[in-house]
């Protein structure tokens, strides 16, 4: 396996990832994990939307899915890791969430959603192909919200580094959206700071793209 593709991002990779995360909480406690707090981009980008149906693609421990559910959305939250989903379902606030264990590379929903969102999900295949695939699941008039790692920056949380193949730019994401079918509302890149489990401040470099499918 080459240096550029050192991360398989398959089921075994993500099971190990979430097992290590659970073990790491033994000393800090789950409340200290930054991954349990929903992305601040949700409130900024989606706070004005009326609730409807939503897909959280690569939901992890479900922080974003719970945030949406608490605001009236009916959420389908999909992740490849059984460990992550068990931890997500065990926490309060997910009563309006359907947790689905599946590989998003071959899973497909029965219909479309008013909102499709993904936050730092890394598939086994090319990152931009993954974004193009989940965009197909947005209903006419619906919203796509992508939050990813900015290419060329070393963002990390206590030693976790997003590999190059899992990072993108806003321009690369929007280039995959047919402007005849989409209106790009937000396409930004920039840093944000959060507290890592160790207590130190960590800067993440995010790509945020929000687009509306034309009706």
mmCIF file with all atom_site columns, C-alpha atoms in Angstrom:
data_model
loop_
_atom_site.group_PDB
_atom_site.id
_atom_site.type_symbol
_atom_site.label_atom_id
_atom_site.label_alt_id
_atom_site.label_comp_id
_atom_site.label_asym_id
_atom_site.label_entity_id
_atom_site.label_seq_id
_atom_site.pdbx_PDB_ins_code
_atom_site.Cartn_x
_atom_site.Cartn_y
_atom_site.Cartn_z
_atom_site.occupancy
_atom_site.B_iso_or_equiv
_atom_site.pdbx_formal_charge
_atom_site.auth_seq_id
_atom_site.auth_comp_id
_atom_site.auth_asym_id
_atom_site.auth_atom_id
_atom_site.pdbx_PDB_model_num
ATOM 1   C CA . UNK A 1 1   ? 0.000   0.000  0.000   1.00 0.00 ? 1   UNK A CA 1
ATOM 2   C CA . UNK A 1 2   ? 1.460   3.367  -0.980  1.00 0.00 ? 2   UNK A CA 1
ATOM 3   C CA . UNK A 1 3   ? 2.030   6.340  1.297   1.00 0.00 ? 3   UNK A CA 1
ATOM 4   C CA . UNK A 1 4   ? -0.773  8.240  -0.444  1.00 0.00 ? 4   UNK A CA 1
ATOM 5   C CA . UNK A 1 5   ? -3.257  5.462  0.321   1.00 0.00 ? 5   UNK A CA 1
ATOM 6   C CA . UNK A 1 6   ? -2.028  4.301  3.724   1.00 0.00 ? 6   UNK A CA 1
ATOM 7   C CA . UNK A 1 7   ? -5.531  4.370  5.212   1.00 0.00 ? 7   UNK A CA 1
ATOM 8   C CA . UNK A 1 8   ? -7.971  1.684  4.090   1.00 0.00 ? 8   UNK A CA 1
ATOM 9   C CA . UNK A 1 9   ? -11.025 3.315  5.735   1.00 0.00 ? 9   UNK A CA 1
ATOM 10  C CA . UNK A 1 10  ? -12.775 -0.052 5.660   1.00 0.00 ? 10  UNK A CA 1
ATOM 11  C CA . UNK A 1 11  ? -14.912 -1.638 8.380   1.00 0.00 ? 11  UNK A CA 1
ATOM 12  C CA . UNK A 1 12  ? -11.891 -3.031 10.250  1.00 0.00 ? 12  UNK A CA 1
ATOM 13  C CA . UNK A 1 13  ? -10.187 0.389  10.229  1.00 0.00 ? 13  UNK A CA 1
ATOM 14  C CA . UNK A 1 14  ? -13.220 2.153  11.704  1.00 0.00 ? 14  UNK A CA 1
ATOM 15  C CA . UNK A 1 15  ? -13.919 -0.542 14.290  1.00 0.00 ? 15  UNK A CA 1
ATOM 16  C CA . UNK A 1 16  ? -10.356 -0.162 15.536  1.00 0.00 ? 16  UNK A CA 1
ATOM 17  C CA . UNK A 1 17  ? -10.702 3.627  15.479  1.00 0.00 ? 17  UNK A CA 1
ATOM 18  C CA . UNK A 1 18  ? -13.796 3.620  17.686  1.00 0.00 ? 18  UNK A CA 1
ATOM 19  C CA . UNK A 1 19  ? -12.453 0.927  20.017  1.00 0.00 ? 19  UNK A CA 1
ATOM 20  C CA . UNK A 1 20  ? -9.396  3.100  20.607  1.00 0.00 ? 20  UNK A CA 1
ATOM 21  C CA . UNK A 1 21  ? -11.625 6.131  21.177  1.00 0.00 ? 21  UNK A CA 1
ATOM 22  C CA . UNK A 1 22  ? -13.639 4.235  23.805  1.00 0.00 ? 22  UNK A CA 1
ATOM 23  C CA . UNK A 1 23  ? -10.461 3.070  25.531  1.00 0.00 ? 23  UNK A CA 1
ATOM 24  C CA . UNK A 1 24  ? -9.099  6.615  25.547  1.00 0.00 ? 24  UNK A CA 1
ATOM 25  C CA . UNK A 1 25  ? -12.135 7.885  27.401  1.00 0.00 ? 25  UNK A CA 1
ATOM 26  C CA . UNK A 1 26  ? -11.209 5.756  30.378  1.00 0.00 ? 26  UNK A CA 1
ATOM 27  C CA . UNK A 1 27  ? -9.014  8.534  31.771  1.00 0.00 ? 27  UNK A CA 1
ATOM 28  C CA . UNK A 1 28  ? -10.833 11.619 30.534  1.00 0.00 ? 28  UNK A CA 1
ATOM 29  C CA . UNK A 1 29  ? -14.463 10.528 30.700  1.00 0.00 ? 29  UNK A CA 1
ATOM 30  C CA . UNK A 1 30  ? -16.903 10.723 27.775  1.00 0.00 ? 30  UNK A CA 1
ATOM 31  C CA . UNK A 1 31  ? -17.873 14.314 28.509  1.00 0.00 ? 31  UNK A CA 1
ATOM 32  C CA . UNK A 1 32  ? -14.347 15.414 27.625  1.00 0.00 ? 32  UNK A CA 1
ATOM 33  C CA . UNK A 1 33  ? -14.479 14.101 24.079  1.00 0.00 ? 33  UNK A CA 1
ATOM 34  C CA . UNK A 1 34  ? -14.794 16.829 21.419  1.00 0.00 ? 34  UNK A CA 1
ATOM 35  C CA . UNK A 1 35  ? -16.496 14.271 19.175  1.00 0.00 ? 35  UNK A CA 1
ATOM 36  C CA . UNK A 1 36  ? -19.573 14.268 21.449  1.00 0.00 ? 36  UNK A CA 1
ATOM 37  C CA . UNK A 1 37  ? -20.248 17.951 20.733  1.00 0.00 ? 37  UNK A CA 1
ATOM 38  C CA . UNK A 1 38  ? -22.101 18.698 17.496  1.00 0.00 ? 38  UNK A CA 1
ATOM 39  C CA . UNK A 1 39  ? -20.317 20.651 14.824  1.00 0.00 ? 39  UNK A CA 1
ATOM 40  C CA . UNK A 1 40  ? -20.879 24.411 15.208  1.00 0.00 ? 40  UNK A CA 1
ATOM 41  C CA . UNK A 1 41  ? -21.441 24.546 11.458  1.00 0.00 ? 41  UNK A CA 1
ATOM 42  C CA . UNK A 1 42  ? -24.850 22.913 11.981  1.00 0.00 ? 42  UNK A CA 1
ATOM 43  C CA . UNK A 1 43  ? -26.360 25.842 13.842  1.00 0.00 ? 43  UNK A CA 1
ATOM 44  C CA . UNK A 1 44  ? -24.856 28.404 11.500  1.00 0.00 ? 44  UNK A CA 1
ATOM 45  C CA . UNK A 1 45  ? -25.813 26.686 8.268   1.00 0.00 ? 45  UNK A CA 1
ATOM 46  C CA . UNK A 1 46  ? -29.052 24.898 9.176   1.00 0.00 ? 46  UNK A CA 1
ATOM 47  C CA . UNK A 1 47  ? -30.579 26.943 11.981  1.00 0.00 ? 47  UNK A CA 1
ATOM 48  C CA . UNK A 1 48  ? -32.977 28.643 9.558   1.00 0.00 ? 48  UNK A CA 1
ATOM 49  C CA . UNK A 1 49  ? -34.297 25.426 7.980   1.00 0.00 ? 49  UNK A CA 1
ATOM 50  C CA . UNK A 1 50  ? -37.658 23.923 8.958   1.00 0.00 ? 50  UNK A CA 1
ATOM 51  C CA . UNK A 1 51  ? -37.231 20.333 10.164  1.00 0.00 ? 51  UNK A CA 1
ATOM 52  C CA . UNK A 1 52  ? -37.941 17.445 7.845   1.00 0.00 ? 52  UNK A CA 1
ATOM 53  C CA . UNK A 1 53  ? -36.164 14.223 6.968   1.00 0.00 ? 53  UNK A CA 1
ATOM 54  C CA . UNK A 1 54  ? -32.388 14.082 7.263   1.00 0.00 ? 54  UNK A CA 1
ATOM 55  C CA . UNK A 1 55  ? -29.542 11.691 6.533   1.00 0.00 ? 55  UNK A CA 1
ATOM 56  C CA . UNK A 1 56  ? -26.349 11.876 8.571   1.00 0.00 ? 56  UNK A CA 1
ATOM 57  C CA . UNK A 1 57  ? -23.818 10.034 6.405   1.00 0.00 ? 57  UNK A CA 1
ATOM 58  C CA . UNK A 1 58  ? -20.971 8.601  8.475   1.00 0.00 ? 58  UNK A CA 1
ATOM 59  C CA . UNK A 1 59  ? -22.561 9.627  11.763  1.00 0.00 ? 59  UNK A CA 1
ATOM 60  C CA . UNK A 1 60  ? -19.928 8.225  14.143  1.00 0.00 ? 60  UNK A CA 1
ATOM 61  C CA . UNK A 1 61  ? -21.124 8.602  17.723  1.00 0.00 ? 61  UNK A CA 1
ATOM 62  C CA . UNK A 1 62  ? -24.110 10.630 16.557  1.00 0.00 ? 62  UNK A CA 1
ATOM 63  C CA . UNK A 1 63  ? -23.543 14.153 17.880  1.00 0.00 ? 63  UNK A CA 1
ATOM 64  C CA . UNK A 1 64  ? -24.884 15.797 14.717  1.00 0.00 ? 64  UNK A CA 1
ATOM 65  C CA . UNK A 1 65  ? -27.779 13.333 14.408  1.00 0.00 ? 65  UNK A CA 1
ATOM 66  C CA . UNK A 1 66  ? -28.892 14.084 17.971  1.00 0.00 ? 66  UNK A CA 1
ATOM 67  C CA . UNK A 1 67  ? -28.625 17.841 17.381  1.00 0.00 ? 67  UNK A CA 1
ATOM 68  C CA . UNK A 1 68  ? -30.931 17.533 14.388  1.00 0.00 ? 68  UNK A CA 1
ATOM 69  C CA . UNK A 1 69  ? -33.361 15.236 16.214  1.00 0.00 ? 69  UNK A CA 1
ATOM 70  C CA . UNK A 1 70  ? -33.621 17.631 19.131  1.00 0.00 ? 70  UNK A CA 1
ATOM 71  C CA . UNK A 1 71  ? -34.754 20.290 16.664  1.00 0.00 ? 71  UNK A CA 1
ATOM 72  C CA . UNK A 1 72  ? -37.499 18.184 15.150  1.00 0.00 ? 72  UNK A CA 1
ATOM 73  C CA . UNK A 1 73  ? -35.745 16.413 12.301  1.00 0.00 ? 73  UNK A CA 1
ATOM 74  C CA . UNK A 1 74  ? -36.458 12.748 11.583  1.00 0.00 ? 74  UNK A CA 1
ATOM 75  C CA . UNK A 1 75  ? -32.939 11.420 11.131  1.00 0.00 ? 75  UNK A CA 1
ATOM 76  C CA . UNK A 1 76  ? -31.447 8.375  9.480   1.00 0.00 ? 76  UNK A CA 1
ATOM 77  C CA . UNK A 1 77  ? -27.901 8.063  10.848  1.00 0.00 ? 77  UNK A CA 1
ATOM 78  C CA . UNK A 1 78  ? -25.622 5.665  8.969   1.00 0.00 ? 78  UNK A CA 1
ATOM 79  C CA . UNK A 1 79  ? -22.169 4.440  9.901   1.00 0.00 ? 79  UNK A CA 1
ATOM 80  C CA . UNK A 1 80  ? -19.993 1.460  9.028   1.00 0.00 ? 80  UNK A CA 1
ATOM 81  C CA . UNK A 1 81  ? -18.900 0.900  12.649  1.00 0.00 ? 81  UNK A CA 1
ATOM 82  C CA . UNK A 1 82  ? -21.096 -1.146 14.981  1.00 0.00 ? 82  UNK A CA 1
ATOM 83  C CA . UNK A 1 83  ? -19.065 0.151  17.924  1.00 0.00 ? 83  UNK A CA 1
ATOM 84  C CA . UNK A 1 84  ? -19.735 3.787  17.073  1.00 0.00 ? 84  UNK A CA 1
ATOM 85  C CA . UNK A 1 85  ? -23.450 3.128  16.606  1.00 0.00 ? 85  UNK A CA 1
ATOM 86  C CA . UNK A 1 86  ? -23.741 1.253  19.903  1.00 0.00 ? 86  UNK A CA 1
ATOM 87  C CA . UNK A 1 87  ? -22.196 4.221  21.683  1.00 0.00 ? 87  UNK A CA 1
ATOM 88  C CA . UNK A 1 88  ? -24.427 6.624  19.778  1.00 0.00 ? 88  UNK A CA 1
ATOM 89  C CA . UNK A 1 89  ? -27.646 4.759  20.553  1.00 0.00 ? 89  UNK A CA 1
ATOM 90  C CA . UNK A 1 90  ? -26.754 4.473  24.242  1.00 0.00 ? 90  UNK A CA 1
ATOM 91  C CA . UNK A 1 91  ? -26.710 8.230  24.730  1.00 0.00 ? 91  UNK A CA 1
ATOM 92  C CA . UNK A 1 92  ? -29.807 10.327 25.347  1.00 0.00 ? 92  UNK A CA 1
ATOM 93  C CA . UNK A 1 93  ? -31.294 12.595 22.700  1.00 0.00 ? 93  UNK A CA 1
ATOM 94  C CA . UNK A 1 94  ? -31.616 10.161 19.815  1.00 0.00 ? 94  UNK A CA 1
ATOM 95  C CA . UNK A 1 95  ? -35.263 9.228  20.066  1.00 0.00 ? 95  UNK A CA 1
ATOM 96  C CA . UNK A 1 96  ? -36.006 10.582 16.582  1.00 0.00 ? 96  UNK A CA 1
ATOM 97  C CA . UNK A 1 97  ? -32.987 8.839  15.065  1.00 0.00 ? 97  UNK A CA 1
ATOM 98  C CA . UNK A 1 98  ? -32.847 5.550  13.173  1.00 0.00 ? 98  UNK A CA 1
ATOM 99  C CA . UNK A 1 99  ? -29.333 4.135  13.566  1.00 0.00 ? 99  UNK A CA 1
ATOM 100 C CA . UNK A 1 100 ? -28.217 2.104  10.534  1.00 0.00 ? 100 UNK A CA 1
ATOM 101 C CA . UNK A 1 101 ? -25.046 0.026  10.321  1.00 0.00 ? 101 UNK A CA 1
ATOM 102 C CA . UNK A 1 102 ? -23.967 0.036  6.680   1.00 0.00 ? 102 UNK A CA 1
ATOM 103 C CA . UNK A 1 103 ? -21.138 0.764  4.288   1.00 0.00 ? 103 UNK A CA 1
ATOM 104 C CA . UNK A 1 104 ? -22.125 3.932  2.432   1.00 0.00 ? 104 UNK A CA 1
ATOM 105 C CA . UNK A 1 105 ? -20.163 2.727  -0.600  1.00 0.00 ? 105 UNK A CA 1
ATOM 106 C CA . UNK A 1 106 ? -22.878 0.168  -1.369  1.00 0.00 ? 106 UNK A CA 1
ATOM 107 C CA . UNK A 1 107 ? -25.821 1.150  0.862   1.00 0.00 ? 107 UNK A CA 1
ATOM 108 C CA . UNK A 1 108 ? -28.549 3.313  -0.646  1.00 0.00 ? 108 UNK A CA 1
ATOM 109 C CA . UNK A 1 109 ? -31.690 4.763  0.948   1.00 0.00 ? 109 UNK A CA 1
ATOM 110 C CA . UNK A 1 110 ? -35.212 3.934  -0.165  1.00 0.00 ? 110 UNK A CA 1
ATOM 111 C CA . UNK A 1 111 ? -35.878 7.568  -1.032  1.00 0.00 ? 111 UNK A CA 1
ATOM 112 C CA . UNK A 1 112 ? -34.492 11.089 -0.822  1.00 0.00 ? 112 UNK A CA 1
ATOM 113 C CA . UNK A 1 113 ? -34.127 13.455 2.133   1.00 0.00 ? 113 UNK A CA 1
ATOM 114 C CA . UNK A 1 114 ? -34.792 17.121 2.841   1.00 0.00 ? 114 UNK A CA 1
ATOM 115 C CA . UNK A 1 115 ? -31.260 17.278 4.235   1.00 0.00 ? 115 UNK A CA 1
ATOM 116 C CA . UNK A 1 116 ? -28.157 15.188 3.648   1.00 0.00 ? 116 UNK A CA 1
ATOM 117 C CA . UNK A 1 117 ? -25.151 16.038 5.772   1.00 0.00 ? 117 UNK A CA 1
ATOM 118 C CA . UNK A 1 118 ? -21.751 14.541 6.503   1.00 0.00 ? 118 UNK A CA 1
ATOM 119 C CA . UNK A 1 119 ? -19.038 15.595 8.935   1.00 0.00 ? 119 UNK A CA 1
ATOM 120 C CA . UNK A 1 120 ? -15.468 14.360 8.484   1.00 0.00 ? 120 UNK A CA 1
ATOM 121 C CA . UNK A 1 121 ? -16.612 10.990 7.095   1.00 0.00 ? 121 UNK A CA 1
ATOM 122 C CA . UNK A 1 122 ? -13.822 9.211  5.211   1.00 0.00 ? 122 UNK A CA 1
ATOM 123 C CA . UNK A 1 123 ? -14.884 6.423  2.819   1.00 0.00 ? 123 UNK A CA 1
ATOM 124 C CA . UNK A 1 124 ? -12.802 3.612  1.408   1.00 0.00 ? 124 UNK A CA 1
ATOM 125 C CA . UNK A 1 125 ? -13.038 5.193  -2.064  1.00 0.00 ? 125 UNK A CA 1
ATOM 126 C CA . UNK A 1 126 ? -12.204 8.711  -3.298  1.00 0.00 ? 126 UNK A CA 1
ATOM 127 C CA . UNK A 1 127 ? -13.489 11.471 -1.018  1.00 0.00 ? 127 UNK A CA 1
ATOM 128 C CA . UNK A 1 128 ? -15.065 13.560 -3.782  1.00 0.00 ? 128 UNK A CA 1
ATOM 129 C CA . UNK A 1 129 ? -16.832 10.535 -5.250  1.00 0.00 ? 129 UNK A CA 1
ATOM 130 C CA . UNK A 1 130 ? -18.372 9.938  -1.823  1.00 0.00 ? 130 UNK A CA 1
ATOM 131 C CA . UNK A 1 131 ? -19.702 13.488 -1.707  1.00 0.00 ? 131 UNK A CA 1
ATOM 132 C CA . UNK A 1 132 ? -21.146 13.161 -5.207  1.00 0.00 ? 132 UNK A CA 1
ATOM 133 C CA . UNK A 1 133 ? -22.846 9.893  -4.222  1.00 0.00 ? 133 UNK A CA 1
ATOM 134 C CA . UNK A 1 134 ? -24.595 11.236 -1.129  1.00 0.00 ? 134 UNK A CA 1
ATOM 135 C CA . UNK A 1 135 ? -25.627 14.398 -3.005  1.00 0.00 ? 135 UNK A CA 1
ATOM 136 C CA . UNK A 1 136 ? -27.856 12.204 -5.165  1.00 0.00 ? 136 UNK A CA 1
ATOM 137 C CA . UNK A 1 137 ? -29.955 11.479 -2.082  1.00 0.00 ? 137 UNK A CA 1
ATOM 138 C CA . UNK A 1 138 ? -31.054 15.103 -1.592  1.00 0.00 ? 138 UNK A CA 1
ATOM 139 C CA . UNK A 1 139 ? -34.667 15.745 -2.579  1.00 0.00 ? 139 UNK A CA 1
ATOM 140 C CA . UNK A 1 140 ? -35.549 18.641 -4.919  1.00 0.00 ? 140 UNK A CA 1
ATOM 141 C CA . UNK A 1 141 ? -35.526 21.799 -2.831  1.00 0.00 ? 141 UNK A CA 1
ATOM 142 C CA . UNK A 1 142 ? -33.441 20.041 -0.183  1.00 0.00 ? 142 UNK A CA 1
ATOM 143 C CA . UNK A 1 143 ? -30.077 20.871 1.352   1.00 0.00 ? 143 UNK A CA 1
ATOM 144 C CA . UNK A 1 144 ? -26.635 19.275 1.179   1.00 0.00 ? 144 UNK A CA 1
ATOM 145 C CA . UNK A 1 145 ? -24.180 20.165 3.956   1.00 0.00 ? 145 UNK A CA 1
ATOM 146 C CA . UNK A 1 146 ? -20.612 18.856 3.734   1.00 0.00 ? 146 UNK A CA 1
ATOM 147 C CA . UNK A 1 147 ? -18.006 19.469 6.425   1.00 0.00 ? 147 UNK A CA 1
ATOM 148 C CA . UNK A 1 148 ? -14.561 18.064 5.732   1.00 0.00 ? 148 UNK A CA 1
ATOM 149 C CA . UNK A 1 149 ? -10.865 18.500 6.406   1.00 0.00 ? 149 UNK A CA 1
ATOM 150 C CA . UNK A 1 150 ? -9.112  21.183 4.382   1.00 0.00 ? 150 UNK A CA 1
ATOM 151 C CA . UNK A 1 151 ? -6.408  19.840 2.094   1.00 0.00 ? 151 UNK A CA 1
ATOM 152 C CA . UNK A 1 152 ? -2.892  20.990 2.844   1.00 0.00 ? 152 UNK A CA 1
ATOM 153 C CA . UNK A 1 153 ? -3.415  21.589 6.564   1.00 0.00 ? 153 UNK A CA 1
ATOM 154 C CA . UNK A 1 154 ? -2.420  19.349 9.445   1.00 0.00 ? 154 UNK A CA 1
ATOM 155 C CA . UNK A 1 155 ? -5.526  19.383 11.590  1.00 0.00 ? 155 UNK A CA 1
ATOM 156 C CA . UNK A 1 156 ? -5.525  16.939 14.451  1.00 0.00 ? 156 UNK A CA 1
ATOM 157 C CA . UNK A 1 157 ? -7.061  16.129 17.818  1.00 0.00 ? 157 UNK A CA 1
ATOM 158 C CA . UNK A 1 158 ? -4.472  14.750 20.260  1.00 0.00 ? 158 UNK A CA 1
ATOM 159 C CA . UNK A 1 159 ? -2.382  13.051 17.613  1.00 0.00 ? 159 UNK A CA 1
ATOM 160 C CA . UNK A 1 160 ? -5.116  12.135 15.137  1.00 0.00 ? 160 UNK A CA 1
ATOM 161 C CA . UNK A 1 161 ? -4.209  13.452 11.709  1.00 0.00 ? 161 UNK A CA 1
ATOM 162 C CA . UNK A 1 162 ? -6.543  13.397 8.692   1.00 0.00 ? 162 UNK A CA 1
ATOM 163 C CA . UNK A 1 163 ? -4.592  11.822 5.833   1.00 0.00 ? 163 UNK A CA 1
ATOM 164 C CA . UNK A 1 164 ? -4.175  13.679 2.562   1.00 0.00 ? 164 UNK A CA 1
ATOM 165 C CA . UNK A 1 165 ? -6.551  11.400 0.652   1.00 0.00 ? 165 UNK A CA 1
ATOM 166 C CA . UNK A 1 166 ? -9.343  12.294 3.095   1.00 0.00 ? 166 UNK A CA 1
ATOM 167 C CA . UNK A 1 167 ? -8.959  16.063 2.688   1.00 0.00 ? 167 UNK A CA 1
ATOM 168 C CA . UNK A 1 168 ? -10.487 18.396 0.097   1.00 0.00 ? 168 UNK A CA 1
ATOM 169 C CA . UNK A 1 169 ? -10.914 22.044 -0.856  1.00 0.00 ? 169 UNK A CA 1
ATOM 170 C CA . UNK A 1 170 ? -14.141 23.975 -1.162  1.00 0.00 ? 170 UNK A CA 1
ATOM 171 C CA . UNK A 1 171 ? -13.475 24.517 -4.860  1.00 0.00 ? 171 UNK A CA 1
ATOM 172 C CA . UNK A 1 172 ? -13.026 20.796 -5.455  1.00 0.00 ? 172 UNK A CA 1
ATOM 173 C CA . UNK A 1 173 ? -16.306 19.986 -3.700  1.00 0.00 ? 173 UNK A CA 1
ATOM 174 C CA . UNK A 1 174 ? -18.354 22.622 -5.499  1.00 0.00 ? 174 UNK A CA 1
ATOM 175 C CA . UNK A 1 175 ? -16.834 21.585 -8.840  1.00 0.00 ? 175 UNK A CA 1
ATOM 176 C CA . UNK A 1 176 ? -18.593 18.236 -8.440  1.00 0.00 ? 176 UNK A CA 1
ATOM 177 C CA . UNK A 1 177 ? -21.994 19.930 -8.150  1.00 0.00 ? 177 UNK A CA 1
ATOM 178 C CA . UNK A 1 178 ? -23.767 20.584 -11.450 1.00 0.00 ? 178 UNK A CA 1
ATOM 179 C CA . UNK A 1 179 ? -24.759 24.262 -11.318 1.00 0.00 ? 179 UNK A CA 1
ATOM 180 C CA . UNK A 1 180 ? -27.832 23.466 -13.400 1.00 0.00 ? 180 UNK A CA 1
ATOM 181 C CA . UNK A 1 181 ? -29.035 21.295 -10.522 1.00 0.00 ? 181 UNK A CA 1
ATOM 182 C CA . UNK A 1 182 ? -27.554 23.059 -7.483  1.00 0.00 ? 182 UNK A CA 1
ATOM 183 C CA . UNK A 1 183 ? -27.326 26.499 -5.909  1.00 0.00 ? 183 UNK A CA 1
ATOM 184 C CA . UNK A 1 184 ? -24.197 26.827 -3.773  1.00 0.00 ? 184 UNK A CA 1
ATOM 185 C CA . UNK A 1 185 ? -25.061 28.794 -0.640  1.00 0.00 ? 185 UNK A CA 1
ATOM 186 C CA . UNK A 1 186 ? -21.810 28.398 1.320   1.00 0.00 ? 186 UNK A CA 1
ATOM 187 C CA . UNK A 1 187 ? -18.314 27.415 0.237   1.00 0.00 ? 187 UNK A CA 1
ATOM 188 C CA . UNK A 1 188 ? -15.827 28.356 2.938   1.00 0.00 ? 188 UNK A CA 1
ATOM 189 C CA . UNK A 1 189 ? -12.485 27.263 4.338   1.00 0.00 ? 189 UNK A CA 1
ATOM 190 C CA . UNK A 1 190 ? -11.077 28.233 7.675   1.00 0.00 ? 190 UNK A CA 1
ATOM 191 C CA . UNK A 1 191 ? -9.863  27.309 11.142  1.00 0.00 ? 191 UNK A CA 1
ATOM 192 C CA . UNK A 1 192 ? -11.798 26.686 14.318  1.00 0.00 ? 192 UNK A CA 1
ATOM 193 C CA . UNK A 1 193 ? -10.552 25.882 17.789  1.00 0.00 ? 193 UNK A CA 1
ATOM 194 C CA . UNK A 1 194 ? -11.814 23.253 20.197  1.00 0.00 ? 194 UNK A CA 1
ATOM 195 C CA . UNK A 1 195 ? -10.666 21.632 23.418  1.00 0.00 ? 195 UNK A CA 1
ATOM 196 C CA . UNK A 1 196 ? -9.104  18.196 22.949  1.00 0.00 ? 196 UNK A CA 1
ATOM 197 C CA . UNK A 1 197 ? -9.484  15.422 25.561  1.00 0.00 ? 197 UNK A CA 1
ATOM 198 C CA . UNK A 1 198 ? -6.080  16.391 26.971  1.00 0.00 ? 198 UNK A CA 1
ATOM 199 C CA . UNK A 1 199 ? -7.464  19.846 27.715  1.00 0.00 ? 199 UNK A CA 1
ATOM 200 C CA . UNK A 1 200 ? -5.282  21.726 25.257  1.00 0.00 ? 200 UNK A CA 1
ATOM 201 C CA . UNK A 1 201 ? -6.677  23.885 22.472  1.00 0.00 ? 201 UNK A CA 1
ATOM 202 C CA . UNK A 1 202 ? -6.576  22.345 18.997  1.00 0.00 ? 202 UNK A CA 1
ATOM 203 C CA . UNK A 1 203 ? -7.138  24.100 15.689  1.00 0.00 ? 203 UNK A CA 1
ATOM 204 C CA . UNK A 1 204 ? -9.039  22.292 12.944  1.00 0.00 ? 204 UNK A CA 1
ATOM 205 C CA . UNK A 1 205 ? -9.063  23.530 9.362   1.00 0.00 ? 205 UNK A CA 1
ATOM 206 C CA . UNK A 1 206 ? -12.511 22.929 7.903   1.00 0.00 ? 206 UNK A CA 1
ATOM 207 C CA . UNK A 1 207 ? -14.121 22.943 4.495   1.00 0.00 ? 207 UNK A CA 1
ATOM 208 C CA . UNK A 1 208 ? -17.832 23.774 4.621   1.00 0.00 ? 208 UNK A CA 1
ATOM 209 C CA . UNK A 1 209 ? -20.085 23.507 1.591   1.00 0.00 ? 209 UNK A CA 1
ATOM 210 C CA . UNK A 1 210 ? -23.824 24.039 1.711   1.00 0.00 ? 210 UNK A CA 1
ATOM 211 C CA . UNK A 1 211 ? -25.912 23.729 -1.430  1.00 0.00 ? 211 UNK A CA 1
ATOM 212 C CA . UNK A 1 212 ? -29.619 23.607 -2.310  1.00 0.00 ? 212 UNK A CA 1
ATOM 213 C CA . UNK A 1 213 ? -30.938 21.262 -4.972  1.00 0.00 ? 213 UNK A CA 1
ATOM 214 C CA . UNK A 1 214 ? -33.076 23.138 -7.442  1.00 0.00 ? 214 UNK A CA 1
ATOM 215 C CA . UNK A 1 215 ? -36.738 22.089 -7.346  1.00 0.00 ? 215 UNK A CA 1
#
